[in-house]
Short mmCIF file of C-alpha atoms in Angstrom, two decimals:
data_model
loop_
_atom_site.label_atom_id
_atom_site.label_comp_id
_atom_site.label_asym_id
_atom_site.label_seq_id
_atom_site.Cartn_x
_atom_site.Cartn_y
_atom_site.Cartn_z
CA UNK A 1 -38.87 0.22 -39.45
CA UNK A 2 -38.91 2.47 -42.51
CA UNK A 3 -41.51 4.68 -40.80
CA UNK A 4 -39.33 4.82 -37.66
CA UNK A 5 -36.28 5.87 -39.72
CA UNK A 6 -38.26 8.56 -41.49
CA UNK A 7 -39.77 9.86 -38.25
CA UNK A 8 -36.50 9.89 -36.29
CA UNK A 9 -35.29 13.25 -37.69
CA UNK A 10 -38.64 14.83 -36.86
CA UNK A 11 -38.57 13.38 -33.35
CA UNK A 12 -35.03 14.68 -32.86
CA UNK A 13 -36.07 18.16 -34.03
CA UNK A 14 -38.99 18.24 -31.61
CA UNK A 15 -36.77 17.31 -28.68
CA UNK A 16 -33.55 18.98 -29.83
CA UNK A 17 -33.16 21.20 -26.78
CA UNK A 18 -33.55 18.31 -24.38
CA UNK A 19 -31.22 16.13 -26.43
CA UNK A 20 -28.65 18.92 -26.29
CA UNK A 21 -28.90 19.17 -22.50
CA UNK A 22 -28.82 15.38 -22.15
CA UNK A 23 -25.79 15.15 -24.43
CA UNK A 24 -23.94 17.81 -22.46
CA UNK A 25 -24.79 16.06 -19.20
CA UNK A 26 -23.48 12.77 -20.64
CA UNK A 27 -20.26 14.45 -21.76
CA UNK A 28 -19.68 16.00 -18.33
CA UNK A 29 -20.13 12.63 -16.66
CA UNK A 30 -17.75 10.99 -19.12
CA UNK A 31 -15.12 13.62 -18.31
CA UNK A 32 -15.67 12.95 -14.60
CA UNK A 33 -15.30 9.18 -14.99
CA UNK A 34 -12.06 9.62 -16.92
CA UNK A 35 -10.74 12.41 -14.69
CA UNK A 36 -11.27 10.71 -11.32
CA UNK A 37 -10.67 6.96 -11.27
CA UNK A 38 -12.02 4.70 -9.97
CA UNK A 39 -14.34 6.69 -7.66
CA UNK A 40 -14.46 9.32 -4.93
CA UNK A 41 -14.86 8.32 -1.28
CA UNK A 42 -16.92 9.67 1.59
CA UNK A 43 -16.60 8.54 5.25
CA UNK A 44 -19.92 6.65 4.94
CA UNK A 45 -18.63 4.75 1.88
CA UNK A 46 -16.56 2.31 3.92
CA UNK A 47 -19.52 1.31 6.10
CA UNK A 48 -21.58 0.60 3.01
CA UNK A 49 -18.82 -1.63 1.64
CA UNK A 50 -18.55 -3.57 4.91
CA UNK A 51 -22.28 -4.35 4.82
CA UNK A 52 -22.04 -5.30 1.14
CA UNK A 53 -19.20 -7.74 1.76
CA UNK A 54 -20.53 -9.01 5.10
CA UNK A 55 -24.34 -8.77 4.86
CA UNK A 56 -25.68 -7.74 8.24
CA UNK A 57 -27.95 -4.79 9.11
CA UNK A 58 -25.92 -1.75 10.12
CA UNK A 59 -26.94 0.22 13.20
CA UNK A 60 -26.65 3.60 11.46
CA UNK A 61 -27.59 3.08 7.82
CA UNK A 62 -30.04 0.68 6.14
CA UNK A 63 -28.53 -1.87 3.79
CA UNK A 64 -30.23 -0.88 0.53
CA UNK A 65 -27.21 0.85 -0.98
CA UNK A 66 -24.92 -1.92 0.26
CA UNK A 67 -27.03 -4.46 -1.63
CA UNK A 68 -26.73 -2.21 -4.68
CA UNK A 69 -22.94 -2.43 -4.30
CA UNK A 70 -23.17 -6.18 -3.92
CA UNK A 71 -24.92 -6.46 -7.29
CA UNK A 72 -21.67 -5.37 -8.94
CA UNK A 73 -19.20 -7.11 -6.61
CA UNK A 74 -18.36 -9.77 -9.20
CA UNK A 75 -16.93 -7.08 -11.50
CA UNK A 76 -14.51 -5.83 -8.79
CA UNK A 77 -14.81 -2.25 -9.98
CA UNK A 78 -15.93 0.79 -8.04
CA UNK A 79 -15.50 2.62 -11.33
CA UNK A 80 -18.38 0.55 -12.73
CA UNK A 81 -20.51 1.40 -9.69
CA UNK A 82 -20.15 5.17 -10.14
CA UNK A 83 -20.68 4.81 -13.88
CA UNK A 84 -24.03 3.16 -13.14
CA UNK A 85 -24.77 5.98 -10.69
CA UNK A 86 -24.10 8.51 -13.44
CA UNK A 87 -26.51 6.61 -15.69
CA UNK A 88 -29.13 6.79 -12.94
CA UNK A 89 -28.59 10.56 -12.82
CA UNK A 90 -29.18 10.80 -16.56
CA UNK A 91 -32.29 8.61 -16.31
CA UNK A 92 -33.60 10.86 -13.53
CA UNK A 93 -33.43 13.81 -15.91
CA UNK A 94 -35.17 11.78 -18.62
CA UNK A 95 -37.99 10.83 -16.24
CA UNK A 96 -38.57 14.47 -15.27
CA UNK A 97 -38.68 15.55 -18.93
CA UNK A 98 -41.02 12.77 -20.04
CA UNK A 99 -43.37 13.27 -17.09
CA UNK A 100 -43.81 16.98 -17.79
CA UNK A 101 -44.62 16.25 -21.43
CA UNK A 102 -47.03 13.42 -20.55
CA UNK A 103 -48.89 15.74 -18.20
CA UNK A 104 -49.41 18.18 -21.06
CA UNK A 105 -46.47 20.45 -20.27
CA UNK A 106 -44.63 22.70 -22.66
CA UNK A 107 -41.31 21.46 -24.05
CA UNK A 108 -39.42 24.51 -22.75
CA UNK A 109 -40.70 23.92 -19.21
CA UNK A 110 -39.75 20.24 -19.42
CA UNK A 111 -36.22 21.11 -20.54
CA UNK A 112 -35.72 23.68 -17.79
CA UNK A 113 -37.02 21.21 -15.20
CA UNK A 114 -34.34 18.64 -16.03
CA UNK A 115 -31.40 21.08 -16.39
CA UNK A 116 -30.35 21.06 -12.68
CA UNK A 117 -30.22 17.29 -12.32
CA UNK A 118 -28.40 16.89 -15.63
CA UNK A 119 -25.95 19.79 -15.48
CA UNK A 120 -25.43 20.76 -11.82
CA UNK A 121 -21.75 20.09 -11.03
CA UNK A 122 -22.48 19.13 -7.44
CA UNK A 123 -25.05 16.61 -8.64
CA UNK A 124 -22.44 15.07 -10.95
CA UNK A 125 -19.86 15.01 -8.14
CA UNK A 126 -22.36 13.34 -5.80
CA UNK A 127 -22.96 10.64 -8.40
CA UNK A 128 -19.21 9.99 -8.41
CA UNK A 129 -19.17 9.48 -4.63
CA UNK A 130 -19.78 6.03 -3.19
CA UNK A 131 -22.85 7.11 -1.21
CA UNK A 132 -26.53 6.24 -1.34
CA UNK A 133 -27.93 9.58 -2.50
CA UNK A 134 -27.91 9.00 -6.27
CA UNK A 135 -29.72 5.67 -5.96
CA UNK A 136 -32.19 7.17 -3.48
CA UNK A 137 -32.90 10.14 -5.77
CA UNK A 138 -33.51 7.86 -8.74
CA UNK A 139 -35.93 5.64 -6.80
CA UNK A 140 -37.85 8.57 -5.35
CA UNK A 141 -38.16 10.49 -8.62
CA UNK A 142 -39.27 7.27 -10.31
CA UNK A 143 -41.96 6.86 -7.64
CA UNK A 144 -43.25 10.42 -8.07
CA UNK A 145 -43.27 10.14 -11.88
CA UNK A 146 -45.10 6.81 -11.72
CA UNK A 147 -47.67 8.27 -9.31
CA UNK A 148 -48.43 10.98 -11.88
CA UNK A 149 -49.36 8.54 -14.64
CA UNK A 150 -53.05 8.34 -15.50
CA UNK A 151 -54.96 6.19 -14.97
CA UNK A 152 -53.18 4.84 -11.90
CA UNK A 153 -53.95 1.13 -11.79
CA UNK A 154 -53.62 -1.36 -8.92
CA UNK A 155 -50.53 -2.80 -10.60
CA UNK A 156 -48.93 0.63 -10.86
CA UNK A 157 -49.82 1.27 -7.23
CA UNK A 158 -48.06 -1.94 -6.23
CA UNK A 159 -44.98 -0.94 -8.23
CA UNK A 160 -45.10 2.43 -6.51
CA UNK A 161 -44.99 0.70 -3.13
CA UNK A 162 -41.94 -1.33 -4.15
CA UNK A 163 -40.12 1.84 -5.20
CA UNK A 164 -40.90 3.52 -1.87
CA UNK A 165 -39.79 0.42 0.04
CA UNK A 166 -36.50 0.36 -1.87
CA UNK A 167 -36.01 4.08 -1.24
CA UNK A 168 -36.71 3.62 2.49
CA UNK A 169 -34.18 0.80 2.74
CA UNK A 170 -31.68 3.03 0.96
CA UNK A 171 -32.21 6.09 3.16
CA UNK A 172 -34.50 6.12 6.18
CA UNK A 173 -36.03 9.46 5.19
CA UNK A 174 -38.14 7.39 2.81
CA UNK A 175 -40.17 6.00 5.71
CA UNK A 176 -42.29 9.14 6.39
CA UNK A 177 -42.70 9.52 2.64
CA UNK A 178 -44.69 6.27 2.58
CA UNK A 179 -47.35 8.09 4.60
CA UNK A 180 -47.22 11.06 2.20
CA UNK A 181 -47.77 8.82 -0.81
CA UNK A 182 -50.51 6.86 0.98
CA UNK A 183 -52.46 10.07 1.59
CA UNK A 184 -51.99 11.07 -2.04
CA UNK A 185 -53.30 7.71 -3.24
CA UNK A 186 -56.23 7.93 -0.84
CA UNK A 187 -57.20 11.32 -2.25
CA UNK A 188 -56.74 10.07 -5.82
CA UNK A 189 -58.84 6.98 -5.12
CA UNK A 190 -61.66 9.04 -3.61
CA UNK A 191 -61.73 11.38 -6.62
CA UNK A 192 -61.72 8.41 -8.96
CA UNK A 193 -64.53 6.74 -7.02
CA UNK A 194 -66.58 9.94 -7.14
CA UNK A 195 -66.06 10.29 -10.88
CA UNK A 196 -66.99 6.66 -11.48
CA UNK A 197 -70.16 6.99 -9.41
CA UNK A 198 -71.21 10.14 -11.25
CA UNK A 199 -70.54 8.83 -14.74
CA UNK A 200 -72.32 5.53 -14.18
CA UNK A 201 -75.21 6.71 -12.00
CA UNK A 202 -77.87 6.23 -14.65
CA UNK A 203 -76.68 2.78 -15.72
CA UNK A 204 -76.34 1.60 -12.16
CA UNK A 205 -79.82 2.86 -11.32
CA UNK A 206 -81.35 0.86 -14.14
CA UNK A 207 -79.66 -2.32 -12.92
CA UNK A 208 -80.47 -1.51 -9.31
CA UNK A 209 -76.76 -1.69 -8.51
CA UNK A 210 -74.67 0.67 -6.45
CA UNK A 211 -71.15 2.02 -6.75
CA UNK A 212 -68.97 1.16 -3.80
CA UNK A 213 -66.39 3.92 -3.37
CA UNK A 214 -64.57 1.97 -0.67
CA UNK A 215 -63.78 -0.81 -3.10
CA UNK A 216 -62.40 1.63 -5.67
CA UNK A 217 -60.19 3.32 -3.07
CA UNK A 218 -59.00 0.02 -1.64
CA UNK A 219 -57.98 -1.20 -5.10
CA UNK A 220 -55.54 1.72 -5.30
CA UNK A 221 -54.34 2.11 -1.72
CA UNK A 222 -54.05 -1.48 -0.47
CA UNK A 223 -51.59 -2.75 -3.12
CA UNK A 224 -49.35 0.22 -2.34
CA UNK A 225 -49.43 -0.34 1.41
CA UNK A 226 -48.72 -4.05 1.06
CA UNK A 227 -45.75 -3.71 -1.29
CA UNK A 228 -44.36 -0.71 0.62
CA UNK A 229 -44.65 -2.08 4.15
CA UNK A 230 -43.97 -5.81 3.73
CA UNK A 231 -40.34 -5.35 2.53
CA UNK A 232 -39.71 -2.80 5.28
CA UNK A 233 -41.22 -5.16 7.87
CA UNK A 234 -39.09 -8.03 6.54
CA UNK A 235 -35.97 -5.91 6.86
CA UNK A 236 -37.03 -4.93 10.39
CA UNK A 237 -37.27 -8.65 11.19
CA UNK A 238 -33.75 -9.17 9.86
CA UNK A 239 -32.58 -6.22 11.95
CA UNK A 240 -34.20 -7.67 15.06
CA UNK A 241 -32.58 -11.05 14.47
CA UNK A 242 -29.18 -9.36 14.24
CA UNK A 243 -29.47 -6.82 17.07
CA UNK A 244 -32.52 -7.80 19.18
CA UNK A 245 -33.97 -4.35 18.58
CA UNK A 246 -37.07 -3.17 16.73
CA UNK A 247 -36.62 -0.85 13.76
CA UNK A 248 -34.53 -0.64 10.60
CA UNK A 249 -31.67 1.29 12.23
CA UNK A 250 -30.52 1.73 15.82
CA UNK A 251 -29.38 5.34 15.86
CA UNK A 252 -32.53 7.49 15.89
CA UNK A 253 -32.05 8.55 19.50
CA UNK A 254 -28.37 9.37 18.99
CA UNK A 255 -28.98 11.59 15.97
CA UNK A 256 -31.90 13.38 17.61
CA UNK A 257 -29.75 13.96 20.72
CA UNK A 258 -27.07 15.52 18.54
CA UNK A 259 -29.69 17.67 16.88
CA UNK A 260 -31.01 19.02 20.19
CA UNK A 261 -27.54 19.93 21.44
CA UNK A 262 -27.78 23.04 19.27
CA UNK A 263 -30.16 24.48 21.89
CA UNK A 264 -30.52 22.08 24.88
CA UNK A 265 -30.08 23.91 28.22
CA UNK A 266 -29.94 21.58 31.19
CA UNK A 267 -30.72 24.48 33.54
CA UNK A 268 -34.11 24.69 31.83
CA UNK A 269 -34.57 20.96 31.31
CA UNK A 270 -33.67 19.89 34.87
CA UNK A 271 -32.85 16.32 33.72
CA UNK A 272 -32.68 13.36 36.13
CA UNK A 273 -29.26 12.08 37.12
CA UNK A 274 -29.00 9.41 34.43
CA UNK A 275 -29.65 12.02 31.71
CA UNK A 276 -27.52 14.76 33.26
CA UNK A 277 -24.36 12.97 32.09
CA UNK A 278 -25.28 13.99 28.53
CA UNK A 279 -25.38 17.73 29.32
CA UNK A 280 -22.88 20.15 27.79
CA UNK A 281 -22.14 23.06 30.13
CA UNK A 282 -21.08 25.34 27.28
CA UNK A 283 -23.66 27.82 25.93
CA UNK A 284 -25.18 26.76 22.60
CA UNK A 285 -23.33 29.49 20.70
CA UNK A 286 -19.98 28.04 21.84
CA UNK A 287 -20.79 24.42 20.94
CA UNK A 288 -19.63 22.53 17.85
CA UNK A 289 -21.99 21.49 15.05
CA UNK A 290 -24.47 18.73 15.83
CA UNK A 291 -22.65 15.86 14.13
CA UNK A 292 -19.65 16.28 16.44
CA UNK A 293 -21.79 14.98 19.31
CA UNK A 294 -21.99 11.66 17.46
CA UNK A 295 -18.40 11.21 16.32
CA UNK A 296 -16.13 13.40 18.45
CA UNK A 297 -14.36 11.60 21.32
CA UNK A 298 -15.01 14.61 23.59
CA UNK A 299 -18.80 14.30 23.19
CA UNK A 300 -20.65 13.41 26.44
CA UNK A 301 -22.41 10.64 24.51
CA UNK A 302 -19.25 9.14 23.03
CA UNK A 303 -17.56 9.12 26.46
CA UNK A 304 -20.17 6.68 27.78
CA UNK A 305 -19.05 3.02 28.10
CA UNK A 306 -19.43 0.84 25.02
CA UNK A 307 -20.05 1.85 21.44
CA UNK A 308 -22.19 4.88 20.72
CA UNK A 309 -25.05 2.94 19.14
CA UNK A 310 -25.81 0.33 21.78
CA UNK A 311 -29.47 -0.10 22.64
CA UNK A 312 -28.95 1.43 26.09
CA UNK A 313 -27.04 4.46 24.81
CA UNK A 314 -29.48 5.11 21.97
CA UNK A 315 -32.43 4.88 24.37
CA UNK A 316 -30.74 7.26 26.81
CA UNK A 317 -29.97 9.73 24.03
CA UNK A 318 -33.56 9.54 22.79
CA UNK A 319 -34.92 10.29 26.25
CA UNK A 320 -32.61 13.30 26.57
CA UNK A 321 -33.69 14.61 23.16
CA UNK A 322 -37.37 14.14 23.99
CA UNK A 323 -36.96 16.06 27.25
CA UNK A 324 -35.07 18.86 25.48
CA UNK A 325 -37.81 19.27 22.87
CA UNK A 326 -40.59 19.21 25.47
CA UNK A 327 -38.76 21.69 27.69
CA UNK A 328 -37.74 24.09 24.92
CA UNK A 329 -40.21 23.68 22.04
CA UNK A 330 -39.72 27.20 20.69
CA UNK A 331 -35.94 26.78 20.65
CA UNK A 332 -36.35 23.50 18.83
CA UNK A 333 -38.59 25.18 16.26
CA UNK A 334 -36.19 28.11 15.88
CA UNK A 335 -33.14 25.92 15.32
CA UNK A 336 -35.07 23.68 12.92
CA UNK A 337 -36.02 26.69 10.82
CA UNK A 338 -32.41 27.88 10.97
CA UNK A 339 -31.17 24.54 9.66
CA UNK A 340 -33.87 24.54 6.99
CA UNK A 341 -32.90 28.07 5.99
CA UNK A 342 -29.37 26.90 5.18
CA UNK A 343 -30.87 25.13 2.16
CA UNK A 344 -31.71 28.53 0.66
CA UNK A 345 -28.58 30.60 1.22
CA UNK A 346 -27.56 32.66 -1.83
CA UNK A 347 -23.98 31.37 -1.78
CA UNK A 348 -22.46 28.14 -0.58
CA UNK A 349 -20.80 28.86 2.79
CA UNK A 350 -18.69 26.16 4.41
CA UNK A 351 -20.94 23.95 6.59
CA UNK A 352 -21.03 21.86 8.75
CA UNK A 353 -17.21 21.81 8.68
CA UNK A 354 -14.42 22.14 6.16
CA UNK A 355 -13.76 18.39 5.92
CA UNK A 356 -17.37 17.45 5.11
CA UNK A 357 -17.71 20.42 2.77
CA UNK A 358 -14.58 19.34 0.93
CA UNK A 359 -15.99 15.91 0.09
CA UNK A 360 -18.57 17.60 -2.17
CA UNK A 361 -15.98 19.28 -4.37
CA UNK A 362 -13.85 17.72 -7.08
CA UNK A 363 -10.39 17.45 -5.47
CA UNK A 364 -7.22 18.91 -6.96
CA UNK A 365 -4.98 16.48 -5.05
CA UNK A 366 -5.34 12.85 -4.05
CA UNK A 367 -7.60 12.71 -0.94
CA UNK A 368 -5.91 11.41 2.24
CA UNK A 369 -6.68 7.89 3.50
CA UNK A 370 -9.45 7.47 6.08
CA UNK A 371 -8.60 8.20 9.70
CA UNK A 372 -11.50 6.79 11.72
CA UNK A 373 -11.30 3.21 12.90
CA UNK A 374 -14.56 2.05 11.22
CA UNK A 375 -13.29 3.47 7.93
CA UNK A 376 -9.97 1.66 8.36
CA UNK A 377 -11.88 -1.61 8.77
CA UNK A 378 -14.00 -0.76 5.75
CA UNK A 379 -10.91 -0.05 3.69
CA UNK A 380 -9.82 -3.68 3.99
CA UNK A 381 -13.21 -4.86 2.75
CA UNK A 382 -13.04 -2.30 -0.05
CA UNK A 383 -9.72 -3.76 -1.21
CA UNK A 384 -11.35 -7.18 -1.37
CA UNK A 385 -14.20 -5.69 -3.39
CA UNK A 386 -11.97 -3.82 -5.85
CA UNK A 387 -9.13 -6.35 -5.86
CA UNK A 388 -6.88 -3.45 -6.66
CA UNK A 389 -5.73 -0.04 -5.49
CA UNK A 390 -8.29 2.31 -3.93
CA UNK A 391 -6.09 5.39 -4.45
CA UNK A 392 -7.91 8.02 -6.50
CA UNK A 393 -6.09 8.69 -9.75
CA UNK A 394 -6.56 12.27 -10.93
CA UNK A 395 -6.11 12.71 -14.66
CA UNK A 396 -5.40 16.22 -15.88
CA UNK A 397 -6.62 18.25 -17.69
CA UNK A 398 -9.96 16.42 -17.47
CA UNK A 399 -10.16 16.74 -13.69
CA UNK A 400 -9.27 20.42 -13.93
CA UNK A 401 -12.10 20.99 -16.38
CA UNK A 402 -14.59 19.61 -13.86
CA UNK A 403 -13.12 21.71 -11.04
CA UNK A 404 -13.51 24.81 -13.17
CA UNK A 405 -17.02 23.81 -14.19
CA UNK A 406 -18.00 23.27 -10.56
CA UNK A 407 -17.07 26.84 -9.70
CA UNK A 408 -19.80 28.23 -11.96
CA UNK A 409 -22.41 25.54 -12.75
CA UNK A 410 -24.59 24.83 -9.72
CA UNK A 411 -28.03 25.74 -8.44
CA UNK A 412 -27.84 28.29 -5.59
CA UNK A 413 -30.03 27.78 -2.58
CA UNK A 414 -31.91 31.01 -3.26
CA UNK A 415 -32.79 29.68 -6.72
CA UNK A 416 -34.09 26.45 -5.17
CA UNK A 417 -36.35 28.50 -2.90
CA UNK A 418 -37.64 30.44 -5.91
CA UNK A 419 -38.42 27.17 -7.70
CA UNK A 420 -40.30 25.88 -4.65
CA UNK A 421 -42.38 29.07 -4.51
CA UNK A 422 -43.49 28.80 -8.15
CA UNK A 423 -46.21 26.11 -7.67
CA UNK A 424 -48.16 27.79 -4.83
CA UNK A 425 -47.78 31.18 -6.53
CA UNK A 426 -49.13 29.81 -9.83
CA UNK A 427 -52.00 28.07 -8.05
CA UNK A 428 -52.89 31.21 -6.07
CA UNK A 429 -52.91 33.30 -9.24
CA UNK A 430 -55.14 30.78 -10.98
CA UNK A 431 -57.46 30.63 -7.99
CA UNK A 432 -57.82 34.42 -7.91
CA UNK A 433 -58.57 34.48 -11.64
CA UNK A 434 -61.14 31.69 -11.30
CA UNK A 435 -62.82 33.43 -8.39
CA UNK A 436 -63.27 36.58 -10.49
CA UNK A 437 -64.35 35.00 -13.76
CA UNK A 438 -65.55 31.46 -13.14
CA UNK A 439 -67.54 29.60 -10.49
CA UNK A 440 -65.74 27.14 -8.26
CA UNK A 441 -62.21 26.98 -6.91
CA UNK A 442 -59.50 25.11 -8.83
CA UNK A 443 -57.70 22.40 -6.88
CA UNK A 444 -53.91 22.07 -6.86
CA UNK A 445 -52.80 20.09 -9.87
CA UNK A 446 -50.34 17.26 -10.38
CA UNK A 447 -47.52 19.29 -8.89
CA UNK A 448 -48.64 18.79 -5.29
CA UNK A 449 -47.04 15.36 -4.67
CA UNK A 450 -43.62 16.32 -6.03
CA UNK A 451 -43.71 19.66 -4.22
CA UNK A 452 -44.67 18.09 -0.87
CA UNK A 453 -42.02 15.40 -1.23
CA UNK A 454 -39.34 18.00 -2.01
CA UNK A 455 -40.21 19.97 1.13
CA UNK A 456 -40.19 16.78 3.23
CA UNK A 457 -36.70 15.94 1.97
CA UNK A 458 -35.51 19.35 3.16
CA UNK A 459 -37.43 19.55 6.43
CA UNK A 460 -36.90 16.08 7.93
CA UNK A 461 -33.07 16.28 8.11
CA UNK A 462 -33.32 19.81 9.54
CA UNK A 463 -35.65 18.54 12.27
CA UNK A 464 -33.91 15.27 13.11
CA UNK A 465 -30.20 15.68 12.28
CA UNK A 466 -28.74 18.81 10.71
CA UNK A 467 -28.42 20.51 7.35
CA UNK A 468 -26.03 18.98 4.84
CA UNK A 469 -25.57 20.07 1.23
CA UNK A 470 -25.97 16.52 -0.07
CA UNK A 471 -29.43 16.34 1.53
CA UNK A 472 -30.74 19.15 -0.69
CA UNK A 473 -29.85 17.56 -4.02
CA UNK A 474 -32.58 14.84 -4.06
CA UNK A 475 -35.19 17.58 -3.57
CA UNK A 476 -34.08 19.56 -6.63
CA UNK A 477 -35.52 17.42 -9.48
CA UNK A 478 -38.83 17.09 -7.60
CA UNK A 479 -39.03 20.83 -6.99
CA UNK A 480 -38.30 21.51 -10.67
CA UNK A 481 -40.86 18.93 -11.77
CA UNK A 482 -43.52 20.52 -9.56
CA UNK A 483 -42.71 24.00 -10.87
CA UNK A 484 -42.90 22.90 -14.51
CA UNK A 485 -46.27 21.21 -13.95
CA UNK A 486 -47.66 24.20 -12.05
CA UNK A 487 -46.65 26.64 -14.79
CA UNK A 488 -48.09 24.29 -17.40
CA UNK A 489 -51.40 24.00 -15.57
CA UNK A 490 -51.70 27.77 -15.22
CA UNK A 491 -50.87 28.31 -18.89
CA UNK A 492 -53.38 25.63 -19.95
CA UNK A 493 -56.05 27.17 -17.73
CA UNK A 494 -55.41 30.62 -19.21
CA UNK A 495 -55.55 29.25 -22.75
CA UNK A 496 -58.84 27.46 -22.10
CA UNK A 497 -60.33 30.59 -20.54
CA UNK A 498 -59.29 32.68 -23.53
CA UNK A 499 -60.73 30.11 -25.94
CA UNK A 500 -64.01 30.05 -24.03
CA UNK A 501 -64.26 33.84 -24.07
CA UNK A 502 -63.52 33.92 -27.81
CA UNK A 503 -66.18 31.31 -28.51
CA UNK A 504 -68.69 33.22 -26.38
CA UNK A 505 -68.05 36.47 -28.25
CA UNK A 506 -68.30 34.70 -31.60
CA UNK A 507 -71.64 33.13 -30.67
CA UNK A 508 -73.17 36.32 -29.30
CA UNK A 509 -74.10 37.95 -32.68
CA UNK A 510 -75.69 34.73 -33.86
CA UNK A 511 -77.86 34.51 -30.75
CA UNK A 512 -78.89 38.18 -31.08
CA UNK A 513 -79.76 37.74 -34.75
CA UNK A 514 -81.95 34.75 -34.03
CA UNK A 515 -83.74 36.70 -31.31
CA UNK A 516 -84.47 39.63 -33.64
CA UNK A 517 -85.74 37.34 -36.38
CA UNK A 518 -88.11 35.68 -33.99
#
C-alpha cells in the first residue's frame, strides 16, 4: 500500500492529459444529469419500457435494452438509468485509451482517440436519451478491445461471443458483426497456428509429433461461435413462441421496403398485382423520407389491413423490396451511397425531419407529450416504472450551459471521414516504404477489426433503412481507436527502421577494419 501511495502521483503525471479529459467529460455529464431530470425521451423509448414491464419480444426492436431497463426497475428511477448510461460512456472512453496504450500506442494518440466519445455533446445527449445506443456502443467497443488483447485465449474468445450476442440482442446490426468477428478470429487462429508450428518444428520432429493447425484454430473460433449464436438462437426461439415467426424481429421486410421507396419505380419493376398496391405514383424526388413509409398513415404499406408488422405484411413488403433491388440495382447502389455520404457532411443539416433531428439536441423548453398511439400506451407503463412524473424538468442555468456547449463541441461528419481514412493511408505509406527498403509486405495491424466494424455500422443502416445521426455515434470510438493504432504502428515501424539503419552504419567500420586486418 505504501508503494501504491508513492507511485500514485507518478501514475497521475503520466496520464494527466487523459485524466483531464476524463474529468471534463464527467463534469459535463454531471451538469446534464442535474440540468435535465429525470431523462430525455425518444419515440422508441416507450416501446422499450413496454417490453421491460411486460416481457415479450417486440416485432421491431430486440429486447436487450428493455432487459437493461428491467435491471433497474426496482429503483423506479429513469434518472438512475441515464446516469448508468453516462457511466458506460465514460467507461467506453477508458477502454479506448487503455487499449491504445496496451497495443504500444503513444499517450497523445490514446488521448485524442478517446476525446470524441468523452467530450462530444451529441454523444452526451444520446446517453441521456432512453434509447439503446449507449449500451450497444459500450458492448461493441468492449468486444473490439477484448479482441485486441494478446494472447487471445479460448476463454477470452467465449467472452467475446457473449458480448457480441448481447450487442445483437440490443440492436440487430450486431448480427452481421458476428460474421465479421468470426472471420477475424479465423485469421488470428491461422496465424497463431502457423507461428506455433514454426517455433516448435524441431521439438515436434524429435518426438515424431505433428502440429495440428485445425485444433489451434478451433480452440479460438468455436468458443466464440457457441457463445455468440446460442443466446441469439434462444432469443429466436422465444420470438417464435410469441409470434410464430422465425427471427429476432419481424420488421426486416418493412424497413427494407421503406428504404427502396427512395428509388423504386413500378414502371420499371412491373410488379404483380399483389405487390402493385405498395407502389407510390409520385416520382422519387417528390416522396417523403424513407421512415414515413413505415409510420405515416398515408403510406401504401400502412393503409393495408391490420398492423404494419404482421407476418403477411412484412413478407409482402420484403418481396416488393427484393423486386425493386433486382430491377434497379444501380439506383439502389446510388441511393445507398447517398445515405452513407450523409455521415460525412461538413455541417449538420436537418435530416430526416425536424422532429427526429430535434430529439438529438438539448431542449430549451419541456418536450411535448407523445402523440402516437404506441407511445401513449408506453407512457402508462413508464409511469408504473418511474412511479412519479415523467415530465422533463429543465434546470437553468445548467441546461443552458449544455445547449451552448452543444453548439460548438461535436465531431463533424467530414472529420469522421478523415479519421476513417487515416488507417489505410498509414498502412499504404508503410507498405510503400517497406517495398523500397525492406523485403516483404507489411500486413494491416490491429486497427483492421475496429476500422471494419466502424464502416459496417455506417454502411448497414444506409443499405437497409436510412441515415440517422444517432447511427453514426457508435462508429466514432471505433474509428478513433483504429486511427490511433494505425498511427502508432507506422511510428513504431519508422522507429525500428531508423534504429536498424543506425546499427548497420555503426557496425560497418568494424566489419571493414576486420577485413583489412585479415
